[in-house]
Amino acid sequence: MSPATRPALATPAQGYTEPRFVDVAGTPTAYRRSGSGVPVVYLHGHWATRRWLPFHEELARSVDLIAPEHPGFGESGPLPKAATRDDLVLHYRDFLDAVVGAPAHLVGYGLGAWIAADVATWFPERVASLTVIAPFGLRVPDQPIADIFLMNPADLMAAYYHGDPAPYADLVPGVGSPDQGGPEEFAQRYGELGSAAALIWNMRYDLKLERRLARLELPALVVTAGEDKIVPAGHGERWAELLSAKQVTIPDAGHAVVVEQPAAVADAIVELASEVASR
C-alpha cells in the first residue's frame, strides 16, 4: 500500500506536519526530519503521532532529528499480519540503514523505549547511545505499569498529565469530544491503541530484557517523570541499574513528560549525545 492509496486520516488540530515516506520491506513508513548535527532517532509511544511537537522542535535545534512512525501508527502502513516486537526490531534495523546509514542516538518513549532497547540489544553497532523515557518493558515486583487498555477513556487525561491537561486535550487517547478532535481523532487514536495491543497485549513486559540490558555496553540515559502515574518510579531505577546509566528525573511532569517538559527532556538527550561525540 503506497501513501497515495492509503485511507485518508484525520488531521490533528495542533502540531501536524506532512511526513516523508520510505519503503521498509514493503511497508510505507512515515517519518519527519529536521535539524542538523548528530543523528537522533526518536521512537514514539502509543499515542501523539502525526505531529511535530515542541519536544521535537527543541531537539531539532541541536541535532538531526528523525522521528518515524511505527507500522500501524500515524501515517505509516499497517502492521504485518501477526507482527510482534521482533518484527519491529527488524523494521527499524532496515529503517536505520535506509534513512540514517550511520550509528544513531536512539531515543524511545513509553512503548517506543521498549522497542528502542530491543533494537539496541540486537543491533548495537547501529546505535551510538540509548535513551529511554518513561520506559515500558520491565517487570518490577509490586510496581506494575498501569494497564492502559483497561483505563476508562475519561480518566486518561488525569492519568497522563501532572499539570493542566487542557492545552493537550487532543493528544491523549481519550473521549471523542470536540476539544479532543471529535470522532475522527477518537477513531484514529483507538486504532493506534489496537496496534499497541497487538504488540504488547500478551506480554506487558519481557523477562529476557533484564539480562539483555545488563549486557549492553552502550552509553545510556534514563529519563523519568517526577509525577508519573503510568510508569512507577521503580522502573526508571531498574532500567538505570541494568544499563549502568545516568537517570534524570524531570519534576512537575506526569507520564506525558515529553509534552509537559519538552525543553528539559531535550536538554538531557542533547547532553548525552554531546558527551558521546566528545569521546
XYZ file of N, CA and C in Angstrom:
837
model
N 0.848 -1.186 0.000
C 0.000 0.000 0.000
C 0.886 1.239 0.000
N 0.742 2.074 -0.975
C 1.527 3.296 -1.053
C 0.829 4.395 -0.288
N 1.544 5.462 0.116
C 0.909 6.571 0.826
C -0.275 7.146 0.057
N -0.169 7.165 -1.271
C -1.233 7.766 -2.071
C -2.522 6.959 -2.027
N -2.432 5.634 -1.782
C -3.622 4.794 -1.789
C -4.134 4.476 -0.400
N -3.457 4.943 0.628
C -3.930 4.690 1.986
C -5.167 5.514 2.283
N -6.069 5.019 3.164
C -7.241 5.814 3.529
C -6.830 7.144 4.153
N -7.626 8.172 3.881
C -7.340 9.487 4.456
C -7.475 9.433 5.972
N -6.564 10.099 6.667
C -6.589 10.134 8.113
C -7.061 11.492 8.594
N -7.540 11.518 9.809
C -7.866 12.795 10.435
C -6.586 13.604 10.594
N -6.690 14.907 10.407
C -5.545 15.793 10.586
C -5.634 16.436 11.949
N -4.663 16.234 12.822
C -4.727 16.808 14.166
C -4.824 18.329 14.122
N -5.485 18.884 15.129
C -5.672 20.337 15.188
C -4.366 21.059 15.500
N -3.466 20.421 16.221
C -2.221 21.082 16.585
C -1.025 20.196 16.270
N -0.004 20.820 15.706
C 1.266 20.153 15.524
C 1.414 19.312 14.282
N 0.405 19.260 13.404
C 0.516 18.378 12.256
C 1.518 18.922 11.242
N 2.355 18.042 10.701
C 3.231 18.364 9.574
C 3.195 17.199 8.598
N 3.403 17.488 7.323
C 3.436 16.446 6.310
C 4.682 15.585 6.508
N 4.525 14.267 6.464
C 5.689 13.397 6.638
C 6.400 13.120 5.325
N 7.614 12.616 5.440
C 8.289 11.952 4.336
C 7.949 10.463 4.437
N 8.209 9.723 3.368
C 7.977 8.282 3.393
C 9.191 7.544 2.854
N 9.445 6.371 3.448
C 10.448 5.462 2.933
C 9.838 4.063 2.963
N 10.101 3.280 1.935
C 9.612 1.909 1.894
C 10.579 1.026 2.676
N 10.058 0.354 3.695
C 10.866 -0.557 4.506
C 10.286 -1.956 4.346
N 10.925 -2.750 3.501
C 10.489 -4.132 3.250
C 9.012 -4.196 2.899
N 8.557 -3.255 2.086
C 7.171 -3.240 1.639
C 6.220 -2.442 2.496
N 6.679 -1.903 3.614
C 5.827 -1.101 4.492
C 6.146 0.373 4.311
N 5.210 1.181 3.778
C 5.465 2.620 3.693
C 5.554 3.210 5.095
N 6.702 3.777 5.407
C 6.962 4.256 6.764
C 7.088 5.768 6.766
N 6.185 6.407 7.503
C 6.189 7.868 7.610
C 7.236 8.304 8.621
N 7.924 9.396 8.292
C 8.842 9.972 9.262
C 8.968 11.458 9.009
N 9.362 12.168 10.044
C 9.593 13.605 9.962
C 11.031 13.872 10.368
N 11.643 14.863 9.742
C 13.059 15.097 9.968
C 13.365 16.581 9.905
N 14.183 17.034 10.844
C 14.588 18.437 10.851
C 15.842 18.582 11.705
N 16.581 19.656 11.452
C 17.770 19.953 12.245
C 19.033 19.509 11.555
N 20.146 19.692 12.246
C 21.451 19.284 11.737
C 22.321 18.870 12.913
N 23.364 18.117 12.596
C 24.248 17.631 13.647
C 24.220 16.126 13.708
N 24.479 15.567 14.900
C 24.477 14.111 15.041
C 23.062 13.579 14.853
N 22.904 12.392 14.249
C 21.558 11.853 14.036
C 20.953 11.287 15.322
N 19.750 11.720 15.605
C 18.981 11.207 16.734
C 17.662 10.670 16.187
N 17.370 9.410 16.459
C 16.129 8.785 16.014
C 15.224 8.612 17.220
N 14.023 9.201 17.144
C 13.073 9.173 18.256
C 11.922 8.229 17.923
N 11.713 7.222 18.769
C 10.617 6.271 18.613
C 9.506 6.621 19.592
N 8.350 6.957 19.046
C 7.223 7.426 19.853
C 6.602 6.298 20.674
N 5.734 6.684 21.593
C 4.976 5.722 22.375
C 3.709 5.311 21.647
N 2.662 5.003 22.409
C 1.426 4.515 21.797
C 0.437 5.632 21.474
N 0.900 6.874 21.502
C -0.011 8.000 21.268
C 0.779 9.190 20.720
N 0.051 10.267 20.361
C 0.640 11.539 19.896
C 1.450 11.380 18.616
N 0.887 10.693 17.629
C 1.530 10.568 16.326
C 1.060 11.696 15.396
N 1.660 11.733 14.206
C 1.296 12.649 13.106
C 1.596 14.116 13.416
N 2.496 14.372 14.331
C 2.724 15.749 14.773
C 4.215 16.025 14.939
N 4.549 17.287 14.800
C 5.868 17.800 15.157
C 5.634 18.715 16.348
N 5.914 18.185 17.525
C 5.566 18.852 18.770
C 6.704 19.758 19.251
N 6.459 20.601 20.236
C 7.549 21.407 20.809
C 8.751 20.571 21.239
N 8.524 19.356 21.710
C 9.634 18.468 22.067
C 10.531 18.189 20.860
N 9.907 17.856 19.719
C 10.689 17.628 18.507
C 11.456 18.888 18.114
N 10.792 20.022 18.198
C 11.416 21.279 17.808
C 12.610 21.604 18.700
N 12.460 21.347 19.992
C 13.567 21.593 20.916
C 14.772 20.722 20.548
N 14.553 19.459 20.267
C 15.650 18.575 19.918
C 16.304 18.985 18.602
N 15.469 19.370 17.632
C 15.986 19.702 16.304
C 16.823 20.971 16.290
N 16.797 21.740 17.389
C 17.679 22.912 17.471
C 19.146 22.496 17.574
N 19.387 21.278 18.051
C 20.760 20.860 18.344
C 21.215 19.617 17.585
N 20.282 18.838 17.033
C 20.641 17.571 16.395
C 19.848 17.407 15.100
N 20.244 16.399 14.341
C 19.474 15.971 13.169
C 18.436 14.978 13.660
N 17.214 15.446 13.872
C 16.174 14.614 14.492
C 15.340 13.921 13.421
N 15.223 12.609 13.575
C 14.429 11.775 12.674
C 13.375 11.078 13.528
N 12.108 11.290 13.208
C 11.018 10.760 14.035
C 10.080 9.910 13.190
N 10.341 8.606 13.094
C 9.461 7.726 12.321
C 8.201 7.365 13.101
N 7.219 6.873 12.368
C 6.012 6.327 12.982
C 6.009 4.821 12.780
N 5.765 4.085 13.864
C 5.758 2.637 13.793
C 4.719 2.156 12.772
N 4.942 1.017 12.143
C 3.877 0.405 11.347
C 2.607 0.250 12.183
N 1.473 0.620 11.594
C 0.207 0.559 12.319
C -0.114 1.800 13.116
N 0.778 2.795 13.071
C 0.583 4.041 13.797
C 0.703 5.214 12.823
N -0.002 6.311 13.151
C 0.120 7.516 12.359
C -0.157 7.264 10.897
N 0.755 7.711 10.045
C 0.567 7.591 8.605
C 1.417 6.488 7.977
N 2.047 5.676 8.810
C 2.763 4.515 8.296
C 1.775 3.426 7.897
N 2.260 2.494 7.071
C 1.423 1.375 6.678
C 1.082 0.488 7.857
N 0.174 -0.460 7.658
C -0.277 -1.306 8.766
C 0.790 -2.279 9.225
N 0.598 -2.761 10.447
C 1.447 -3.835 10.934
C 1.272 -5.059 10.053
N 2.357 -5.765 9.735
C 2.195 -7.044 9.036
C 1.342 -7.993 9.864
N 0.690 -8.917 9.210
C -0.175 -9.870 9.907
C 0.623 -10.632 10.961
N 0.036 -10.697 12.153
C 0.650 -11.417 13.286
C 2.030 -10.869 13.645
N 2.248 -9.565 13.440
C 3.542 -8.968 13.757
C 3.776 -8.954 15.261
N 5.035 -9.042 15.641
C 5.437 -8.951 17.038
C 6.486 -7.844 17.162
N 6.950 -7.596 18.391
C 8.004 -6.601 18.567
C 9.273 -6.992 17.818
N 9.521 -8.299 17.689
C 10.689 -8.738 16.934
C 10.630 -8.222 15.498
N 9.440 -8.221 14.920
C 9.298 -7.693 13.563
C 9.621 -6.210 13.521
N 9.262 -5.476 14.578
C 9.595 -4.056 14.613
C 11.094 -3.832 14.759
N 11.762 -4.731 15.471
C 13.216 -4.618 15.585
C 13.850 -4.722 14.199
N 13.420 -5.684 13.411
C 13.950 -5.828 12.051
C 13.544 -4.635 11.190
N 12.328 -4.165 11.377
C 11.858 -2.991 10.634
C 12.769 -1.796 10.900
N 13.106 -1.567 12.162
C 13.932 -0.401 12.477
C 15.400 -0.613 12.133
N 15.860 -1.838 12.118
C 17.197 -2.069 11.580
C 17.256 -1.594 10.134
N 16.248 -1.986 9.345
C 16.216 -1.601 7.935
C 15.977 -0.100 7.777
N 15.149 0.472 8.661
C 14.905 1.919 8.597
C 16.199 2.687 8.861
N 16.941 2.282 9.882
C 18.199 2.964 10.193
C 19.171 2.870 9.018
N 19.239 1.710 8.396
C 20.137 1.547 7.263
C 19.722 2.432 6.092
N 18.404 2.525 5.861
C 17.913 3.254 4.696
C 17.942 4.763 4.882
N 17.646 5.242 6.085
C 17.451 6.677 6.295
C 18.655 7.330 6.955
N 19.324 6.623 7.854
C 20.418 7.227 8.617
C 21.769 6.794 8.064
N 22.001 5.498 7.981
C 23.237 4.994 7.407
C 24.405 4.910 8.363
N 24.416 5.736 9.400
C 25.488 5.735 10.405
C 24.868 5.440 11.769
N 25.692 5.048 12.748
C 25.135 4.841 14.085
C 24.391 6.082 14.581
N 23.199 5.873 15.097
C 22.350 6.971 15.545
C 22.155 6.908 17.051
N 21.919 8.056 17.639
C 21.493 8.119 19.030
C 20.012 7.752 19.053
N 19.701 6.637 19.696
C 18.355 6.090 19.667
C 17.620 6.478 20.940
N 16.452 7.096 20.766
C 15.645 7.586 21.880
C 14.256 6.979 21.761
N 13.720 6.454 22.858
C 12.370 5.909 22.836
C 11.578 6.351 24.043
N 10.277 6.512 23.835
C 9.374 6.950 24.905
C 8.291 5.896 25.098
N 8.060 5.485 26.362
C 6.998 4.532 26.643
C 7.212 3.223 25.910
N 6.233 2.827 25.099
C 6.367 1.641 24.255
C 7.565 1.780 23.321
N 7.805 2.992 22.820
C 8.949 3.222 21.948
C 10.276 2.977 22.640
N 10.334 3.191 23.959
C 11.560 2.896 24.705
C 11.843 1.405 24.710
N 10.813 0.609 24.865
C 10.951 -0.848 24.829
C 11.478 -1.284 23.458
N 10.881 -0.736 22.395
C 11.320 -1.080 21.037
C 12.763 -0.630 20.828
N 13.088 0.591 21.260
C 14.450 1.100 21.099
C 15.452 0.211 21.831
N 15.105 -0.233 23.019
C 16.005 -1.107 23.773
C 16.218 -2.432 23.056
N 15.150 -2.978 22.469
C 15.292 -4.216 21.697
C 16.211 -4.008 20.499
N 16.027 -2.893 19.790
C 16.892 -2.604 18.637
C 18.350 -2.507 19.086
N 18.576 -1.800 20.191
C 19.950 -1.610 20.675
C 20.590 -2.923 21.113
N 19.818 -3.812 21.711
C 20.407 -5.066 22.180
C 20.724 -6.009 21.028
N 19.930 -5.959 19.964
C 20.168 -6.850 18.832
C 21.122 -6.262 17.797
N 21.142 -4.938 17.680
C 21.972 -4.301 16.659
C 22.752 -3.127 17.262
N 23.593 -3.387 18.264
C 24.306 -2.293 18.941
C 25.243 -1.524 18.020
N 25.705 -2.148 16.946
C 26.604 -1.464 16.020
C 25.907 -0.331 15.268
N 24.575 -0.316 15.282
C 23.823 0.734 14.613
C 23.408 1.847 15.569
N 23.816 1.745 16.834
C 23.350 2.663 17.872
C 24.540 3.330 18.557
N 24.530 4.666 18.602
C 25.595 5.422 19.272
C 25.326 5.578 20.756
N 24.054 5.694 21.133
C 23.651 5.750 22.535
C 22.181 5.397 22.604
N 21.728 5.057 23.810
C 20.333 4.692 24.032
C 19.757 5.565 25.139
N 18.638 6.225 24.847
C 17.895 6.979 25.861
C 16.482 6.424 25.938
N 16.053 6.078 27.141
C 14.677 5.620 27.342
C 13.965 6.618 28.248
N 12.732 6.961 27.858
C 11.938 7.954 28.568
C 10.661 7.284 29.064
N 10.401 7.332 30.377
C 9.213 6.699 30.961
C 8.997 5.311 30.348
N 9.981 4.425 30.455
C 10.003 3.219 29.618
C 9.062 2.110 30.071
N 8.444 1.457 29.082
C 7.776 0.186 29.265
C 8.805 -0.921 29.039
N 8.481 -2.153 29.485
C 9.274 -3.304 29.092
C 9.780 -4.196 30.202
N 9.927 -3.668 31.425
C 10.449 -4.475 32.521
C 9.347 -4.845 33.509
N 9.593 -5.897 34.235
C 8.733 -6.269 35.357
C 9.430 -5.854 36.639
N 8.792 -4.999 37.397
C 9.316 -4.580 38.696
C 8.311 -5.054 39.752
N 8.704 -6.001 40.605
C 7.769 -6.551 41.586
C 7.087 -5.456 42.407
N 5.772 -5.604 42.553
C 4.934 -4.704 43.357
C 4.810 -3.300 42.765
N 5.319 -3.089 41.551
C 5.184 -1.792 40.896
C 4.776 -1.981 39.429
N 3.596 -2.543 39.190
C 3.190 -2.780 37.803
C 2.895 -1.473 37.070
N 3.193 -1.469 35.785
C 2.797 -0.351 34.937
C 1.284 -0.358 34.798
N 0.663 0.806 34.816
C -0.784 0.904 34.694
C -1.253 0.243 33.397
N -2.379 -0.428 33.461
C -2.918 -1.109 32.285
C -3.673 -0.098 31.427
N -3.015 0.412 30.406
C -3.608 1.457 29.568
C -4.805 0.944 28.786
N -4.902 -0.373 28.605
C -6.002 -0.920 27.820
C -7.287 -1.058 28.636
N -7.167 -1.047 29.939
C -8.352 -1.176 30.800
C -8.823 0.157 31.359
N -8.068 1.213 31.132
C -8.415 2.502 31.729
C -9.616 3.127 31.033
N -10.460 3.748 31.818
C -11.605 4.481 31.282
C -11.098 5.658 30.455
N -11.574 5.818 29.202
C -11.092 6.931 28.381
C -11.209 8.292 29.063
N -12.248 8.467 29.863
C -12.441 9.749 30.527
C -11.388 10.008 31.599
N -10.701 8.953 32.033
C -9.698 9.103 33.088
C -8.278 9.256 32.550
N -8.094 9.099 31.247
C -6.746 9.071 30.704
C -6.031 10.409 30.835
N -6.769 11.509 30.685
C -6.126 12.823 30.778
C -5.453 12.996 32.136
N -6.191 12.695 33.194
C -5.639 12.852 34.540
C -4.497 11.875 34.791
N -4.554 10.703 34.148
C -3.509 9.706 34.355
C -2.206 10.085 33.654
N -2.290 10.735 32.500
C -1.105 11.029 31.711
C -0.402 12.310 32.149
N -1.184 13.282 32.639
C -0.623 14.603 32.904
C -0.554 14.904 34.393
N 0.415 15.752 34.739
C 0.521 16.248 36.101
C -0.116 17.626 36.212
N 0.126 18.487 35.239
C -0.440 19.828 35.244
C -1.767 19.876 34.516
N -2.158 21.066 34.094
C -3.420 21.276 33.398
C -3.376 20.591 32.038
N -4.240 19.603 31.787
C -4.171 18.884 30.516
C -4.907 19.579 29.381
N -5.649 20.635 29.662
C -6.498 21.254 28.654
C -5.758 21.614 27.359
N -4.536 22.181 27.422
C -3.861 22.529 26.166
C -3.500 21.329 25.300
N -3.548 20.131 25.870
C -3.120 18.941 25.141
C -4.268 17.952 24.961
N -5.494 18.456 24.975
C -6.655 17.579 25.034
C -6.740 16.616 23.856
N -6.264 17.025 22.679
C -6.425 16.154 21.517
C -5.240 15.211 21.308
N -4.309 15.165 22.259
C -3.160 14.274 22.127
C -3.416 12.892 22.713
N -4.043 12.852 23.865
C -4.195 11.612 24.619
C -5.371 10.805 24.069
N -5.273 9.465 24.047
C -6.406 8.645 23.611
C -7.542 8.686 24.616
N -8.308 9.773 24.575
C -9.421 9.951 25.497
C -10.761 9.848 24.788
N -11.737 10.614 25.230
C -13.073 10.565 24.653
C -13.096 11.355 23.345
N -14.181 11.224 22.585
C -14.258 11.857 21.274
C -14.962 13.190 21.282
N -14.757 13.987 22.316
C -15.389 15.301 22.387
C -14.725 16.251 21.398
N -15.398 17.366 21.047
C -14.801 18.290 20.067
C -13.423 18.788 20.462
N -13.200 19.062 21.763
C -11.888 19.566 22.168
C -10.805 18.501 22.056
N -11.197 17.224 21.917
C -10.239 16.149 21.731
C -10.213 15.662 20.286
N -10.684 16.506 19.383
C -10.575 16.187 17.966
C -11.785 15.541 17.343
N -12.828 15.292 18.127
C -14.040 14.709 17.579
C -13.907 13.222 17.286
N -14.924 12.647 16.632
C -14.940 11.192 16.412
C -13.822 10.703 15.506
N -13.348 11.553 14.568
C -12.276 11.098 13.671
C -10.981 10.851 14.442
N -10.635 11.813 15.313
C -9.432 11.630 16.113
C -9.607 10.483 17.108
N -10.807 10.344 17.655
C -11.090 9.243 18.567
C -10.811 7.911 17.867
N -11.303 7.766 16.641
C -11.113 6.524 15.895
C -9.638 6.295 15.584
N -8.928 7.363 15.212
C -7.502 7.234 14.906
C -6.715 6.791 16.135
N -6.965 7.441 17.260
C -6.200 7.127 18.470
C -6.478 5.709 18.945
N -7.736 5.271 18.856
C -8.037 3.924 19.324
C -7.603 2.864 18.339
N -7.494 3.221 17.068
C -6.860 2.295 16.136
C -5.408 2.064 16.509
N -4.746 3.138 16.943
C -3.349 3.008 17.353
C -3.223 2.229 18.658
N -4.190 2.370 19.546
C -4.169 1.532 20.749
C -4.302 0.063 20.381
N -5.092 -0.202 19.319
C -5.192 -1.573 18.835
C -3.860 -2.082 18.321
N -3.111 -1.226 17.630
C -1.776 -1.614 17.167
C -0.848 -1.871 18.342
N -0.951 -1.020 19.377
C -0.145 -1.234 20.578
C -0.511 -2.552 21.251
N -1.817 -2.853 21.294
C -2.260 -4.104 21.914
C -1.721 -5.309 21.159
N -1.645 -5.196 19.825
C -1.103 -6.308 19.046
C 0.340 -6.600 19.410
N 1.043 -5.583 19.886
C 2.465 -5.740 20.212
C 2.704 -6.166 21.655
N 1.849 -5.723 22.580
C 2.173 -5.947 23.989
C 1.011 -6.497 24.813
N -0.094 -6.890 24.180
C -1.250 -7.373 24.953
C -0.895 -8.625 25.744
N -0.270 -9.580 25.101
C 0.033 -10.848 25.775
C 1.232 -10.758 26.703
N 2.160 -9.859 26.408
C 3.363 -9.708 27.216
C 3.525 -8.237 27.576
N 3.158 -7.874 28.788
C 3.270 -6.485 29.214
C 4.696 -6.144 29.647
N 5.561 -7.146 29.691
C 6.979 -6.950 29.984
C 7.719 -8.143 29.406
N 9.041 -8.036 29.348
C 9.863 -9.099 28.778
C 10.930 -9.478 29.795
N 10.797 -10.667 30.359
C 11.748 -11.107 31.368
C 13.153 -11.258 30.797
N 13.265 -11.522 29.492
C 14.581 -11.658 28.868
C 15.282 -10.310 28.736
N 14.502 -9.229 28.765
C 15.097 -7.911 28.556
C 16.079 -7.561 29.667
N 15.814 -8.020 30.882
C 16.704 -7.698 32.000
C 18.132 -8.143 31.715
N 18.314 -9.408 31.357
C 19.680 -9.883 31.154
C 20.295 -9.299 29.891
N 19.465 -8.962 28.919
C 19.994 -8.361 27.697
C 20.467 -6.928 27.953
N 19.705 -6.172 28.728
C 20.126 -4.806 29.044
C 21.422 -4.806 29.838
N 21.555 -5.758 30.734
C 22.758 -5.813 31.570
C 24.013 -6.099 30.748
N 23.840 -6.680 29.568
C 24.983 -6.994 28.704
C 25.261 -5.885 27.691
N 24.392 -4.906 27.620
C 24.516 -3.868 26.597
C 25.579 -2.854 27.005
N 26.576 -2.714 26.194
C 27.680 -1.802 26.504
C 27.580 -0.571 25.610
N 26.596 0.260 25.896
C 26.388 1.496 25.161
C 26.190 2.636 26.154
N 26.600 3.846 25.804
C 26.228 4.998 26.636
C 24.704 5.069 26.714
N 24.173 5.275 27.907
C 22.724 5.211 28.073
C 22.241 6.258 29.074
N 20.971 6.619 28.913
C 20.314 7.604 29.764
C 18.893 7.145 30.021
N 18.442 7.310 31.245
C 17.060 7.014 31.609
C 16.418 8.311 32.082
N 15.316 8.687 31.436
C 14.580 9.897 31.803
C 13.238 9.481 32.390
N 12.967 9.946 33.601
C 11.699 9.634 34.245
C 10.988 10.927 34.642
N 9.692 10.794 34.897
C 8.881 11.934 35.306
C 8.610 11.856 36.796
N 8.708 12.989 37.455
C 8.546 13.006 38.904
C 7.168 12.623 39.383
N 6.150 12.787 38.508
C 4.767 12.522 38.909
C 4.094 11.554 37.950
N 4.822 10.525 37.530
C 4.300 9.574 36.546
C 3.298 8.628 37.193
N 2.053 8.635 36.699
C 1.016 7.744 37.225
C 0.874 6.481 36.385
N 1.621 6.388 35.294
C 1.552 5.211 34.433
C 2.722 4.268 34.717
N 3.929 4.805 34.753
C 5.141 4.002 34.990
C 5.693 4.360 36.368
N 5.593 3.471 37.345
C 6.076 3.779 38.699
C 7.573 4.056 38.742
N 7.981 4.741 39.787
C 9.368 5.211 39.908
C 10.381 4.070 39.875
N 10.027 2.913 40.401
C 10.965 1.808 40.441
C 11.429 1.338 39.076
N 10.642 1.609 38.044
C 11.021 1.166 36.700
C 12.230 1.946 36.192
N 12.205 3.253 36.341
C 13.353 4.043 35.922
C 14.615 3.643 36.663
N 14.462 3.398 37.969
C 15.621 2.994 38.770
C 16.192 1.666 38.287
N 15.309 0.735 37.937
C 15.778 -0.582 37.481
C 16.438 -0.479 36.113
N 15.856 0.290 35.204
C 16.486 0.496 33.900
C 17.879 1.103 34.071
N 17.989 2.108 34.918
C 19.280 2.764 35.124
C 20.310 1.789 35.704
N 19.860 0.940 36.616
C 20.768 -0.047 37.221
C 21.260 -1.034 36.173
N 20.350 -1.560 35.361
C 20.727 -2.570 34.376
C 21.631 -2.002 33.291
N 21.379 -0.761 32.889
C 22.140 -0.137 31.815
C 23.395 0.582 32.309
N 23.600 0.601 33.630
C 24.676 1.418 34.215
C 24.581 2.841 33.666
N 23.364 3.363 33.695
C 23.058 4.636 33.042
C 22.778 5.736 34.054
N 22.986 6.946 33.610
C 22.549 8.104 34.374
C 21.031 8.181 34.334
N 20.415 8.519 35.450
C 18.969 8.723 35.489
C 18.675 10.187 35.765
N 17.822 10.767 34.954
C 17.380 12.146 35.135
C 15.882 12.130 35.389
N 15.459 12.679 36.510
C 14.037 12.768 36.835
C 13.579 14.204 36.643
N 12.563 14.374 35.801
C 12.043 15.699 35.472
C 10.898 16.023 36.429
N 11.027 17.069 37.237
C 9.943 17.409 38.163
C 8.763 18.055 37.437
N 7.638 18.128 38.145
C 6.441 18.812 37.621
C 5.996 18.255 36.282
N 6.034 16.936 36.147
C 5.599 16.299 34.911
C 5.049 14.917 35.212
N 4.013 14.549 34.471
C 3.479 13.211 34.548
C 4.042 12.343 33.438
N 3.323 11.269 33.128
C 3.810 10.354 32.100
C 4.023 11.074 30.769
N 3.252 12.099 30.509
C 3.401 12.877 29.275
C 4.547 13.877 29.398
N 5.667 13.422 29.919
C 6.786 14.315 30.226
C 7.326 14.996 28.976
N 7.296 14.332 27.832
C 7.810 14.957 26.610
C 6.907 16.095 26.150
N 5.662 16.102 26.611
C 4.723 17.178 26.273
C 4.763 18.275 27.328
N 4.814 17.876 28.595
C 4.762 18.867 29.675
C 6.093 19.581 29.903
N 7.198 18.880 29.683
C 8.525 19.474 29.921
C 9.447 19.184 28.729
N 9.086 19.657 27.537
C 9.869 19.282 26.352
C 11.308 19.753 26.386
N 11.559 20.971 26.871
C 12.922 21.500 26.868
C 13.819 20.704 27.813
N 13.314 20.352 28.984
C 14.129 19.621 29.953
C 14.506 18.234 29.432
N 13.556 17.555 28.791
C 13.855 16.234 28.238
C 14.849 16.362 27.080
N 14.612 17.330 26.204
C 15.520 17.525 25.069
C 16.934 17.851 25.546
N 17.052 18.683 26.559
C 18.378 19.055 27.075
C 19.145 17.829 27.566
N 18.452 16.921 28.235
C 19.117 15.720 28.755
C 19.608 14.835 27.615
N 18.813 14.721 26.557
C 19.202 13.906 25.406
C 20.399 14.519 24.694
N 20.354 15.826 24.483
C 21.438 16.522 23.796
C 22.731 16.438 24.601
N 22.616 16.518 25.921
C 23.808 16.419 26.765
C 24.497 15.085 26.585
N 23.713 13.997 26.549
C 24.317 12.674 26.346
C 24.957 12.585 24.962
N 24.254 13.058 23.936
C 24.806 12.994 22.584
C 26.103 13.782 22.482
N 26.160 14.914 23.160
C 27.371 15.743 23.131
C 28.525 15.050 23.850
N 28.209 14.385 24.979
C 29.243 13.658 25.711
C 29.824 12.534 24.846
N 28.948 11.827 24.148
C 29.422 10.719 23.294
C 30.275 11.258 22.150
N 29.838 12.379 21.566
C 30.580 12.956 20.434
C 31.964 13.438 20.840
N 32.113 13.823 22.109
C 33.391 14.362 22.566
C 34.391 13.284 22.988
N 33.977 12.046 23.008
C 34.869 10.967 23.459
C 35.877 10.599 22.368
